[in-house]
XYZ file of C-alpha atoms in Angstrom:
772
model
C 17.620 19.511 -29.101
C 21.203 20.797 -29.088
C 22.369 17.523 -30.616
C 20.863 18.586 -33.929
C 21.840 22.253 -33.727
C 24.934 22.158 -35.944
C 23.170 20.047 -38.550
C 20.155 22.331 -38.348
C 22.320 25.374 -38.917
C 23.844 23.707 -41.963
C 20.376 23.040 -43.293
C 19.260 26.605 -42.596
C 22.301 28.037 -44.365
C 21.641 25.740 -47.309
C 17.960 26.640 -47.548
C 18.515 30.359 -47.117
C 21.093 30.317 -49.891
C 18.443 29.212 -52.381
C 15.832 31.545 -53.832
C 12.218 30.876 -52.931
C 11.463 29.993 -56.546
C 14.260 27.440 -56.689
C 13.374 26.047 -53.271
C 9.778 25.387 -54.282
C 10.855 23.919 -57.603
C 13.186 21.447 -55.898
C 10.494 20.481 -53.427
C 7.911 19.916 -56.145
C 10.286 17.802 -58.195
C 11.087 15.675 -55.146
C 7.398 15.293 -54.281
C 6.476 14.085 -57.767
C 9.399 11.669 -57.799
C 8.113 10.079 -54.587
C 4.350 10.307 -54.973
C 3.637 10.985 -58.613
C 0.694 13.237 -59.311
C -1.537 11.889 -56.531
C -2.579 13.994 -53.537
C -4.417 11.977 -50.901
C -7.025 12.687 -48.265
C -9.015 10.690 -45.731
C -12.805 10.959 -45.664
C -13.522 11.041 -41.937
C -15.711 12.007 -39.031
C -14.270 14.065 -36.186
C -15.233 12.628 -32.782
C -14.330 15.038 -29.914
C -14.519 12.456 -27.146
C -13.737 15.049 -24.500
C -12.915 18.738 -24.675
C -11.373 18.720 -21.227
C -7.583 18.882 -20.967
C -5.027 19.323 -18.236
C -2.916 21.593 -20.477
C -3.457 25.322 -21.074
C -1.945 26.043 -24.504
C -2.265 29.756 -25.202
C -3.700 29.353 -28.709
C -6.220 26.551 -28.120
C -10.000 26.861 -28.398
C -10.599 23.104 -28.272
C -10.059 22.739 -24.531
C -12.918 23.848 -22.262
C -13.693 23.984 -18.571
C -16.290 21.534 -17.200
C -18.745 24.383 -16.600
C -18.725 25.133 -20.333
C -19.782 21.609 -21.311
C -23.025 19.719 -20.897
C -21.013 16.584 -20.032
C -17.310 15.806 -19.603
C -17.348 13.091 -22.313
C -19.479 11.989 -25.205
C -21.647 9.006 -24.329
C -21.106 5.786 -26.345
C -24.412 6.345 -28.137
C -23.281 9.816 -29.200
C -20.009 8.427 -30.507
C -21.811 5.787 -32.552
C -24.313 8.335 -33.877
C -21.456 10.434 -35.286
C -19.699 7.364 -36.687
C -22.835 6.040 -38.378
C -23.585 9.420 -39.905
C -20.110 9.406 -41.381
C -20.487 5.882 -42.684
C -23.663 6.951 -44.489
C -21.614 9.672 -46.215
C -18.863 7.322 -47.373
C -16.378 8.052 -44.591
C -13.699 5.481 -43.763
C -12.054 7.069 -40.717
C -13.205 7.941 -37.210
C -10.781 10.538 -35.852
C -10.909 10.584 -32.061
C -9.499 13.769 -30.594
C -9.358 14.561 -26.884
C -7.461 16.515 -24.303
C -4.578 15.082 -22.323
C -5.600 13.240 -19.144
C -8.389 15.573 -18.002
C -9.034 13.376 -14.940
C -5.717 14.609 -13.513
C -7.107 18.141 -13.364
C -10.892 17.921 -13.136
C -12.958 15.992 -10.612
C -15.869 16.094 -13.063
C -13.863 13.951 -15.451
C -12.702 11.562 -12.721
C -16.224 11.103 -11.374
C -17.800 10.604 -14.805
C -15.296 7.891 -15.656
C -15.531 6.210 -12.234
C -19.347 6.165 -12.344
C -19.154 4.168 -15.589
C -16.409 1.820 -14.468
C -13.505 3.318 -16.387
C -10.116 3.835 -14.780
C -8.971 6.610 -17.124
C -9.728 8.558 -20.260
C -7.621 6.111 -22.255
C -9.595 3.228 -20.781
C -12.806 4.830 -21.998
C -11.258 5.614 -25.371
C -10.438 1.929 -25.826
C -14.061 1.069 -25.106
C -15.624 3.460 -27.625
C -12.998 2.792 -30.306
C -13.874 -0.875 -29.983
C -17.562 -0.028 -30.406
C -16.877 1.914 -33.598
C -14.880 -1.003 -34.988
C -17.596 -3.482 -34.091
C -20.648 -1.471 -35.098
C -19.447 0.419 -38.200
C -17.087 0.123 -41.126
C -14.899 3.000 -39.949
C -11.280 2.613 -38.892
C -10.350 4.640 -35.785
C -7.440 7.065 -35.757
C -6.605 8.122 -32.201
C -5.128 11.414 -30.992
C -5.173 10.907 -27.211
C -2.079 12.905 -26.298
C 0.905 11.609 -24.363
C 1.056 7.817 -24.017
C 3.530 5.240 -22.764
C 4.403 1.809 -24.113
C 1.556 0.082 -22.280
C -0.994 2.580 -23.596
C 0.058 1.928 -27.174
C -0.121 -1.833 -26.733
C -3.677 -1.566 -25.386
C -4.932 0.780 -28.118
C -3.101 -0.655 -31.132
C -5.642 -3.466 -31.749
C -8.417 -0.846 -31.771
C -7.001 1.686 -34.217
C -5.515 1.784 -37.687
C -3.203 4.638 -36.734
C -2.523 7.197 -34.035
C -1.066 10.655 -33.857
C 0.589 13.292 -31.720
C 1.777 16.635 -33.026
C 5.311 17.388 -31.941
C 4.455 21.043 -32.692
C 7.955 22.180 -31.774
C 11.142 20.726 -30.371
C 12.014 24.050 -28.718
C 11.853 24.004 -24.920
C 12.010 27.811 -25.154
C 8.339 27.815 -26.067
C 7.564 26.245 -22.668
C 9.046 29.161 -20.723
C 6.925 31.765 -18.954
C 5.165 34.048 -21.391
C 5.452 31.547 -24.230
C 2.573 29.538 -25.752
C 3.319 26.222 -24.027
C 3.881 27.590 -20.553
C 1.753 25.712 -18.023
C 1.289 22.717 -20.335
C 3.368 19.787 -19.039
C 2.451 17.603 -21.990
C 4.000 20.074 -24.441
C 7.539 19.567 -23.213
C 9.482 18.471 -26.321
C 11.268 15.695 -24.474
C 7.929 14.276 -23.289
C 6.386 14.396 -26.744
C 9.403 12.904 -28.481
C 9.463 10.078 -25.953
C 5.791 9.344 -26.645
C 6.444 9.317 -30.408
C 9.372 6.964 -29.779
C 7.102 4.573 -27.832
C 4.749 4.552 -30.821
C 7.647 3.471 -33.017
C 8.566 0.659 -30.665
C 4.923 -0.485 -30.742
C 4.878 -0.353 -34.584
C 1.969 2.076 -34.679
C 1.484 3.980 -37.957
C 1.915 7.493 -36.692
C 1.048 11.051 -37.626
C 3.022 13.953 -36.224
C 4.012 17.408 -37.335
C 4.760 21.033 -36.607
C 2.557 23.938 -35.573
C 4.369 26.934 -37.000
C 3.939 30.635 -36.346
C 3.636 30.408 -32.537
C 6.942 32.115 -31.821
C 9.483 29.596 -33.049
C 12.346 30.448 -35.383
C 13.208 28.878 -38.702
C 16.158 27.177 -37.045
C 13.846 25.658 -34.420
C 11.531 24.382 -37.132
C 14.443 22.646 -38.805
C 15.518 21.153 -35.483
C 12.015 19.746 -35.048
C 12.005 18.298 -38.567
C 15.364 16.647 -37.954
C 14.078 15.150 -34.703
C 11.108 13.686 -36.583
C 13.403 12.414 -39.320
C 15.614 10.662 -36.777
C 12.626 8.848 -35.260
C 11.305 7.935 -38.708
C 14.695 6.562 -39.721
C 14.946 4.511 -36.525
C 11.455 3.012 -36.410
C 9.879 3.623 -39.826
C 6.531 4.439 -38.232
C 5.983 8.080 -39.234
C 3.295 7.873 -41.893
C 2.821 11.604 -42.374
C 4.143 14.935 -41.154
C 1.729 17.845 -40.873
C 2.962 21.385 -41.393
C 0.133 23.333 -39.787
C 0.009 27.094 -39.852
C -1.000 29.074 -36.740
C -4.187 31.090 -36.957
C -5.160 33.373 -34.119
C -8.464 32.786 -32.408
C -10.652 34.945 -30.238
C -10.859 34.103 -26.534
C -7.256 32.862 -26.395
C -4.136 34.431 -24.939
C -2.686 34.639 -28.461
C -5.736 36.284 -30.030
C -3.683 39.311 -31.097
C -0.776 37.321 -32.544
C -0.479 37.557 -36.342
C -1.404 34.602 -38.530
C 1.510 32.842 -40.183
C 2.269 34.468 -43.546
C 1.815 32.266 -46.588
C 5.436 32.553 -47.699
C 6.635 31.242 -44.319
C 4.240 28.345 -44.607
C 5.499 27.525 -48.114
C 9.128 27.826 -47.023
C 8.590 25.392 -44.143
C 6.696 22.881 -46.292
C 9.493 22.938 -48.845
C 12.091 22.569 -46.085
C 10.177 19.596 -44.697
C 10.090 17.946 -48.104
C 13.808 18.397 -48.683
C 14.750 17.254 -45.175
C 12.336 14.319 -44.930
C 12.796 13.107 -48.490
C 10.620 12.129 -51.467
C 8.790 9.227 -49.838
C 7.507 10.996 -46.724
C 3.908 12.162 -46.798
C 3.711 15.898 -46.114
C 0.320 17.203 -45.089
C -1.235 20.641 -44.670
C -4.814 21.229 -43.464
C -6.765 22.480 -46.498
C -9.248 24.486 -44.436
C -6.546 26.766 -43.042
C -5.313 28.083 -46.408
C -8.439 28.694 -48.441
C -7.522 29.823 -51.952
C -3.852 28.840 -51.688
C -3.996 25.080 -52.030
C -2.212 24.972 -55.380
C 0.730 26.781 -53.837
C 0.854 24.327 -50.935
C 0.942 21.412 -53.370
C 3.769 22.935 -55.361
C 5.714 23.488 -52.149
C 5.698 19.781 -51.310
C 2.288 18.802 -49.930
C 0.939 15.433 -51.094
C -1.838 14.904 -48.537
C -4.739 16.975 -47.190
C -5.330 14.870 -44.096
C -8.815 14.130 -42.880
C -11.677 16.008 -44.499
C -15.196 15.514 -43.213
C -18.513 15.895 -45.031
C -20.271 15.470 -41.669
C -18.453 17.094 -38.752
C -16.570 20.395 -38.326
C -12.920 20.798 -37.463
C -13.339 21.046 -33.707
C -9.751 22.278 -33.300
C -10.274 25.078 -35.844
C -14.049 25.623 -35.750
C -13.761 28.984 -37.480
C -12.395 27.269 -40.620
C -14.924 24.956 -42.303
C -13.721 22.008 -44.349
C -13.671 22.649 -48.095
C -16.359 20.782 -49.981
C -14.797 17.687 -51.495
C -15.669 18.834 -55.014
C -13.874 22.113 -54.391
C -10.911 20.282 -52.913
C -10.707 18.103 -56.010
C -10.981 21.131 -58.295
C -8.176 22.985 -56.501
C -6.001 19.887 -56.447
C -6.542 19.400 -60.185
C -5.658 23.060 -60.709
C -2.236 22.250 -59.247
C -1.785 19.494 -61.834
C -2.486 16.682 -59.359
C -5.160 14.041 -58.799
C -7.122 13.768 -55.551
C -7.457 10.229 -54.200
C -8.911 8.824 -51.007
C -6.839 6.890 -48.483
C -7.647 5.138 -45.225
C -6.633 6.282 -41.755
C -3.579 4.098 -42.230
C -1.259 5.597 -44.842
C -0.827 3.894 -48.225
C 2.709 2.647 -47.613
C 1.623 1.126 -44.297
C -1.509 -0.413 -45.802
C 0.751 -2.145 -48.322
C 2.643 -3.737 -45.428
C -0.368 -4.332 -43.243
C 0.961 -7.551 -41.694
C 3.587 -5.501 -39.900
C 1.726 -2.273 -39.284
C -1.772 -3.324 -38.227
C -3.125 -5.605 -35.565
C -4.521 -8.883 -36.961
C -8.012 -7.719 -35.971
C -7.750 -4.860 -38.484
C -5.823 -6.458 -41.318
C -8.769 -7.993 -43.160
C -10.724 -4.736 -43.315
C -7.683 -2.857 -44.554
C -6.707 -5.407 -47.225
C -10.228 -5.582 -48.609
C -10.509 -1.803 -48.855
C -7.392 -0.948 -50.846
C -5.627 -1.364 -54.154
C -1.998 -2.364 -54.637
C -0.898 1.178 -53.750
C -2.671 1.038 -50.401
C -5.291 3.597 -51.498
C -9.044 3.165 -51.225
C -10.555 1.299 -54.190
C -11.905 3.964 -56.517
C -15.232 2.235 -57.203
C -17.180 -0.941 -56.468
C -16.104 -2.831 -59.606
C -14.526 -6.276 -59.095
C -13.381 -8.787 -61.731
C -15.681 -11.730 -62.194
C -18.533 -10.145 -60.269
C -20.552 -9.055 -63.295
C -20.242 -5.367 -62.356
C -20.812 -2.831 -65.103
C -17.519 -1.570 -66.481
C -16.841 2.111 -65.779
C -16.670 4.415 -68.793
C -13.324 5.313 -70.294
C -12.255 8.502 -72.045
C -11.607 8.041 -75.742
C -9.878 11.365 -76.510
C -6.089 11.493 -76.574
C -4.643 13.588 -73.770
C -1.220 14.561 -72.506
C -0.248 13.336 -69.057
C 1.183 15.259 -66.135
C 3.757 12.932 -64.589
C 7.107 13.762 -66.235
C 8.544 10.320 -65.491
C 5.639 8.634 -67.261
C 5.947 10.995 -70.210
C 9.665 10.222 -70.518
C 9.003 6.469 -70.439
C 6.376 6.638 -73.175
C 8.747 8.732 -75.252
C 11.443 6.097 -74.886
C 9.099 3.328 -76.031
C 8.074 5.482 -78.980
C 11.745 5.576 -79.969
C 12.051 1.796 -79.703
C 13.738 1.727 -76.292
C 12.995 -0.859 -73.595
C 11.819 0.198 -70.149
C 13.439 -0.918 -66.914
C 11.664 -2.212 -63.829
C 11.277 1.157 -62.122
C 9.889 2.764 -65.265
C 7.351 -0.013 -65.798
C 6.244 0.079 -62.153
C 5.789 3.848 -62.398
C 3.362 3.388 -65.299
C 1.093 1.365 -63.013
C 0.723 4.366 -60.675
C -0.911 6.476 -63.378
C -4.018 8.447 -62.489
C -6.312 10.814 -64.345
C -4.667 12.338 -67.406
C -1.648 10.046 -67.116
C -3.952 7.020 -67.054
C -5.698 8.268 -70.214
C -2.350 9.035 -71.846
C -1.085 5.488 -71.233
C -4.302 3.964 -72.575
C -4.203 6.070 -75.720
C -0.516 5.316 -76.276
C -1.085 1.573 -75.787
C -4.003 1.593 -78.206
C -1.870 3.313 -80.847
C 0.811 0.659 -80.338
C -1.828 -2.045 -80.698
C -2.977 -0.590 -84.012
C 0.609 -0.379 -85.293
C 1.671 -3.851 -84.139
C -1.496 -5.944 -84.467
C -3.844 -3.932 -86.648
C -7.523 -3.232 -86.095
C -8.816 -6.795 -86.234
C -10.116 -8.334 -83.020
C -9.092 -11.960 -83.085
C -10.487 -15.051 -81.401
C -10.240 -18.816 -81.535
C -13.129 -21.279 -81.423
C -12.181 -23.694 -78.702
C -13.387 -25.749 -75.797
C -12.028 -26.047 -72.294
C -11.714 -29.547 -70.897
C -10.740 -29.572 -67.225
C -10.297 -33.300 -66.783
C -9.956 -33.332 -62.980
C -10.392 -30.905 -60.110
C -8.585 -33.165 -57.642
C -5.214 -31.696 -56.765
C -2.283 -32.437 -54.490
C -1.327 -28.768 -54.304
C -2.680 -26.118 -51.950
C -2.634 -22.873 -53.912
C -4.277 -20.344 -51.633
C -6.243 -18.647 -54.410
C -7.750 -21.769 -55.995
C -11.423 -22.518 -55.448
C -11.449 -25.027 -58.295
C -9.263 -27.783 -56.882
C -10.310 -30.432 -54.409
C -7.919 -32.245 -52.138
C -9.363 -35.703 -52.678
C -12.377 -37.514 -54.069
C -14.293 -36.429 -50.971
C -16.562 -33.442 -51.454
C -14.919 -30.460 -49.780
C -16.021 -27.403 -51.788
C -18.371 -29.159 -54.162
C -18.054 -32.527 -55.878
C -14.686 -33.820 -57.008
C -14.296 -35.504 -60.389
C -11.785 -37.213 -62.653
C -13.110 -37.792 -66.165
C -11.857 -40.699 -68.261
C -10.444 -40.825 -71.785
C -13.799 -41.767 -73.259
C -15.383 -38.594 -71.907
C -12.420 -36.487 -73.045
C -12.830 -37.938 -76.531
C -16.594 -37.331 -76.509
C -16.119 -33.659 -75.564
C -13.455 -33.293 -78.244
C -15.748 -34.663 -80.952
C -18.581 -32.444 -79.749
C -16.286 -29.421 -79.856
C -15.217 -30.209 -83.418
C -18.829 -30.594 -84.507
C -19.540 -27.171 -83.008
C -16.752 -25.586 -85.024
C -13.830 -25.677 -82.592
C -10.289 -25.846 -83.895
C -8.703 -26.232 -80.455
C -9.245 -27.979 -77.165
C -7.582 -26.491 -74.109
C -6.863 -29.128 -71.484
C -5.774 -28.410 -67.917
C -6.576 -29.911 -64.556
C -5.454 -30.433 -61.027
C -2.477 -32.583 -60.095
C -4.299 -35.808 -59.263
C -2.384 -38.076 -56.845
C -2.556 -40.999 -59.310
C -1.299 -38.985 -62.314
C 2.163 -39.390 -63.741
C 3.828 -38.468 -67.005
C 2.045 -41.265 -68.849
C -1.327 -39.825 -67.839
C -0.786 -36.598 -69.745
C 0.452 -38.428 -72.820
C -2.672 -40.585 -72.666
C -4.887 -37.513 -72.579
C -3.233 -36.111 -75.716
C -3.556 -39.439 -77.471
C -7.251 -39.645 -76.574
C -7.904 -36.259 -78.178
C -5.933 -37.005 -81.341
C -7.564 -40.425 -81.738
C -10.993 -38.822 -81.524
C -10.264 -35.878 -83.871
C -6.851 -36.019 -85.570
C -7.198 -32.471 -86.916
C -7.847 -30.943 -83.460
C -5.191 -28.594 -82.103
C -4.185 -29.750 -78.624
C -3.405 -26.783 -76.389
C -2.642 -28.408 -73.073
C -0.828 -28.620 -69.749
C 0.418 -25.826 -67.582
C 4.105 -25.773 -66.608
C 3.049 -27.294 -63.283
C 1.557 -30.302 -65.078
C 4.613 -30.580 -67.308
C 6.861 -30.438 -64.248
C 4.800 -33.152 -62.554
C 4.778 -35.357 -65.634
C 8.501 -35.016 -66.254
C 9.611 -35.566 -62.656
C 7.388 -38.625 -62.151
C 9.116 -40.254 -65.134
C 12.588 -38.988 -64.289
C 12.818 -37.060 -67.566
C 14.111 -33.609 -68.369
C 11.533 -30.988 -69.276
C 12.840 -30.948 -72.829
C 12.770 -34.711 -73.198
C 9.277 -35.041 -71.759
C 7.865 -32.218 -73.890
C 9.387 -33.725 -77.018
C 7.561 -36.945 -76.194
C 4.256 -35.107 -75.680
C 4.779 -33.316 -78.980
C 5.174 -36.670 -80.726
C 1.865 -37.745 -79.229
C 0.158 -34.673 -80.650
C 0.638 -31.813 -78.205
C 0.769 -28.576 -80.227
C 0.996 -25.644 -77.794
C 1.041 -24.940 -74.045
C -1.118 -22.555 -71.990
C 1.098 -20.266 -69.948
C -0.869 -20.629 -66.750
C 0.541 -21.393 -63.287
C 2.684 -18.265 -63.722
C 0.636 -16.277 -61.171
C 3.386 -13.790 -60.222
C 6.932 -14.642 -61.294
C 8.493 -13.587 -58.004
C 9.257 -16.215 -55.407
C 8.481 -13.942 -52.456
C 4.887 -13.768 -53.688
C 4.714 -17.427 -54.696
C 5.786 -18.381 -51.171
C 2.603 -16.677 -49.933
C -0.014 -17.738 -52.478
C 1.309 -21.057 -53.846
C 4.243 -22.164 -51.726
C 4.308 -25.767 -52.954
C 3.975 -24.947 -56.647
C 6.749 -24.646 -59.223
C 8.962 -21.666 -58.475
C 9.777 -18.852 -60.859
C 12.823 -20.489 -62.437
C 11.033 -23.822 -62.858
C 8.150 -22.108 -64.669
C 10.570 -20.279 -66.937
C 12.562 -23.467 -67.494
C 9.488 -25.397 -68.627
C 8.641 -22.606 -71.073
C 12.221 -22.403 -72.331
C 12.219 -26.170 -72.905
C 8.865 -26.040 -74.704
C 10.054 -23.315 -77.018
C 13.281 -25.228 -77.653
C 11.318 -28.209 -78.976
C 9.174 -25.838 -81.095
C 6.130 -25.908 -78.848
C 4.821 -22.354 -78.641
C 2.918 -21.128 -75.608
C 0.930 -18.336 -74.120
C 2.053 -16.334 -71.066
C -0.145 -15.118 -68.204
C -0.155 -13.149 -65.001
C -2.671 -13.452 -62.152
C -2.746 -10.099 -60.403
C -4.573 -8.248 -57.656
C -3.983 -10.292 -54.477
C -0.897 -9.629 -52.311
C 1.684 -8.354 -54.784
C 2.917 -4.856 -55.671
C 3.494 -2.903 -58.873
C 7.177 -3.771 -58.613
C 6.196 -7.433 -58.849
C 4.090 -6.738 -61.935
C 7.028 -4.989 -63.540
C 9.396 -7.829 -62.662
C 6.934 -10.352 -64.124
C 6.752 -8.496 -67.432
C 10.526 -8.207 -67.586
C 10.956 -11.963 -67.015
C 8.603 -12.682 -69.902
C 10.272 -10.145 -72.176
C 13.717 -11.579 -71.533
C 12.602 -15.149 -72.213
C 10.783 -14.070 -75.365
C 13.895 -12.314 -76.612
C 15.765 -15.576 -76.034
C 13.245 -18.011 -77.554
C 10.512 -16.142 -79.432
C 8.073 -18.812 -78.290
C 5.268 -16.809 -76.671
C 2.248 -16.198 -78.885
C 0.380 -13.860 -76.546
C 0.222 -12.366 -73.080
C -2.963 -12.835 -71.054
C -3.648 -10.721 -67.940
C -5.858 -12.682 -65.528
C -7.393 -10.515 -62.793
C -7.699 -12.323 -59.452
C -11.336 -13.257 -58.866
C -11.630 -13.140 -55.122
C -15.154 -14.086 -54.085
C -14.639 -17.788 -53.358
C -10.847 -17.836 -53.207
C -9.794 -19.531 -49.952
C -7.063 -17.036 -49.166
C -9.454 -14.098 -49.633
C -12.065 -15.769 -47.443
C -9.379 -16.063 -44.767
C -8.676 -12.354 -45.125
C -5.178 -12.781 -46.551
C -5.552 -10.913 -49.854
C -6.949 -7.819 -51.471
C -10.282 -8.095 -53.280
C -8.817 -8.421 -56.745
C -7.428 -5.562 -58.832
C -9.347 -2.329 -59.245
C -10.742 -1.213 -62.586
C -7.870 1.270 -62.999
C -5.311 -1.447 -62.307
C -6.985 -3.898 -64.681
C -6.996 -1.417 -67.540
C -3.391 -0.488 -66.834
C -2.260 -4.114 -66.782
C -3.422 -4.518 -70.372
C -2.068 -1.139 -71.480
C 1.276 -1.366 -69.707
C 1.774 -4.932 -70.933
C 1.357 -3.682 -74.499
C 3.942 -0.965 -73.807
C 6.443 -2.991 -71.777
C 6.355 -5.992 -74.131
C 6.487 -3.937 -77.309
C 8.799 -5.541 -79.813
C 8.627 -8.887 -78.009
C 5.045 -10.157 -77.716
C 2.633 -8.798 -80.323
C -0.664 -10.093 -78.981
C -2.377 -9.031 -75.761
C -5.447 -11.059 -74.887
C -8.268 -9.949 -72.639
C -10.298 -12.413 -70.579
C -14.032 -12.044 -71.163
C -14.452 -14.702 -68.478
C -12.978 -12.381 -65.854
C -14.220 -9.065 -67.237
C -17.472 -9.685 -69.068
C -18.166 -8.333 -72.571
C -18.149 -4.638 -71.638
C -14.958 -5.020 -69.626
C -13.303 -6.912 -72.467
C -14.376 -4.177 -74.879
C -12.637 -1.577 -72.726
C -9.420 -3.603 -72.749
C -9.611 -3.837 -76.538
C -9.426 -0.034 -76.502
C -6.473 -0.089 -74.087
C -3.866 -2.167 -75.880
C -5.461 -5.610 -76.212
C -6.214 -7.127 -79.619
C -7.520 -10.595 -78.832
C -10.635 -11.999 -77.149
C -9.264 -15.472 -76.517
C -11.480 -18.478 -76.994
C -15.180 -19.181 -77.045
C -14.400 -21.897 -74.411
C -17.818 -23.682 -74.417
C -17.120 -24.877 -70.859
C -15.444 -22.692 -68.234
C -14.896 -24.072 -64.736
C -12.039 -22.369 -62.931
C -13.297 -18.780 -62.799
C -16.838 -19.937 -62.028
C -15.489 -21.922 -59.078
C -13.888 -18.704 -57.798
C -17.254 -16.941 -57.915
C -17.172 -15.514 -61.435
C -20.560 -14.925 -63.069
C -19.726 -14.148 -66.708
C -20.811 -17.494 -68.136
C -19.268 -20.562 -69.729
C -19.321 -19.564 -73.388
C -18.887 -16.425 -75.467
C -19.975 -17.425 -78.934
C -19.093 -15.832 -82.263
C -22.337 -13.808 -82.633
C -21.675 -12.250 -79.218
C -18.097 -11.477 -80.190
C -19.319 -9.994 -83.467
C -21.696 -7.729 -81.580
C -18.836 -6.554 -79.388
C -16.586 -5.878 -82.379
C -19.343 -4.012 -84.206
C -19.793 -1.794 -81.163
C -16.127 -0.833 -81.407
C -16.262 -0.362 -85.172
C -13.574 -2.977 -85.736
C -13.478 -6.230 -87.732
C -13.593 -9.631 -86.077
C -11.329 -12.439 -87.302
C -11.115 -16.086 -86.366
C -7.528 -17.234 -85.888
C -5.624 -20.396 -85.204
C -4.119 -21.026 -81.787
C -0.767 -19.621 -82.955
C -2.365 -16.571 -84.611
C -2.308 -17.840 -88.152
C -5.275 -17.873 -90.502
C -7.505 -20.805 -89.677
C -7.773 -23.222 -92.563
C -10.697 -22.210 -94.750
C -11.035 -18.794 -93.117
C -10.119 -16.416 -95.947
C -11.791 -13.193 -94.870
C -12.357 -11.232 -91.736
C -15.736 -11.927 -90.162
C -17.938 -8.963 -90.955
C -15.922 -7.990 -94.051
C -16.989 -8.349 -97.663
């Protein structure tokens, strides 16, 4: 690796010129900037497919001779038994480890494979990895040793990730008397070539260093630079392990000293500074018992695979820490322990590129928008019990989050990166954001929980558009996913009268884009409502419907909306926003209005004094950056027009959504993400939009109550009829009446107040419900 020598020397001089205290401080700061306060791990089982190996590394206790084993390989039934035991304990990963090409050295291995019809160890590995995928919910991670391009192409559809430790880039360690002598697969050039092939095959890849086996600091830096070069070229290195040598009995290096802790910390910090803030740096937690906090502060943000079922077969003398202990020690370092899959979070977020199509569905359905394992089984719309929330005010740990909240407290606006960072909050930072948002809510909107008595009228579910998430619309009058309908003006009028008689002040009208509809249709709907009940507030038509109505008549948005206002339209629902980023819209609703068209309709509505709500539908294929961009778009338009009355987060309800059923989306937002959407919206929109509404339809009463303690102040409408979420699989009912809302408010110790659609006092409503 002479090509990197000069650069490596520069790095060594730079690192040696810094005190250990300063070095660790820089590394910790860089780690937090890239990963926040989260430290990840993978809950796994360790499957030692074969302990035979053609190499003779001088420190290894994993490799055995055939005479020391009852069989050269685990049988398929044994593999599945281990995998199923792990699945029962909540594991997500099956880590296959095995020696390099044992059939090249041992006839016992060749004969065993031949007797069962397998041409090689890798051929057998493909078979059992496929069984684990088929028979369990585990994702395989493969460590089969040296492989070529063909090997990777065969195994990629059967594994979420693979790995090969570089260990060292020093060929000196392969000389006689050194630890890699007699091990052809440990030649640095061979290992680097195999890692390069993995990059060409777009395999999420784990590699790393084994330090303390006789290498120098300069050689460690050379190895890190070699890894960095491959990562820069192919982008496939998902994590770099900095593993410390520990001597073992019955090896040639049994008398060699264990790596001192300060050398381990120095190398971790060097790796962080060389590889940058975004790289995942891992250290095995079972090899540094009692020193995990120090490893974290040196730059570690991942503990690798930890098993509640199987031992570490490579280091059998070092048992895995109990997961509760691991969490405690991670918390002691000021971080939060979170589970990941075998595929790293960044790669899970870009699963279309980094996973075979056969694996993509399982990965998408398992993770949140960060690419981490969903923290619990809660899903919006499913009727799941809402997890408990802390109510005490705490101080967070992430300095960037703390700075952002301080800025908002001083009346400053946050930028996109700052808003996106808030969505990453965990643990104490999550609680800090909630508490801060709830204080803002009290200051800006008071203690009252508001609501409007209204009725939904979805006049048709027949739609020309093909939004991937919509289970409500039908493509024609033929029954495709249930019966299609198109109600007439008489029925719209009847439902309006019925709503008025039941105390409603508003009807909310939206529907599909029926092929026979034009701009006159929507005007006729408004006129039907106003003829039936002149006093009724007409809250109607998404920007998509306005766009359709205007374009079919050849009118501008402003001209068409002015005409609808004359007919009696009072306000607009801010639906059809989904995510205001065209890269996401091209995936979930490619034929719908684009971002600028949606904003243009809203701008035109506000210009003709029609106020509107604003929404977001989140939890499908988008990222936290998209959420931040969405909030910024709304804030900027509100600062221009002042026309938004409220912001309504709408969690994606996945159960019957066509794109989820095809495996194209995540399974809705997690509970943490849903709470944060309400809280961060309150923070990011502070000074622009005063009202944050929570959807009882999506969240249920207990979920809505939690949001009302996390920045929201409004429960929305009683609805009377709810169709869209129910079509998507939601189970929270069609109506949430005033007595139910009162019960919720009483449980929170806050008053309940009926409002008008635009947040004024409803005529005749002089006191807060529940007040004297």
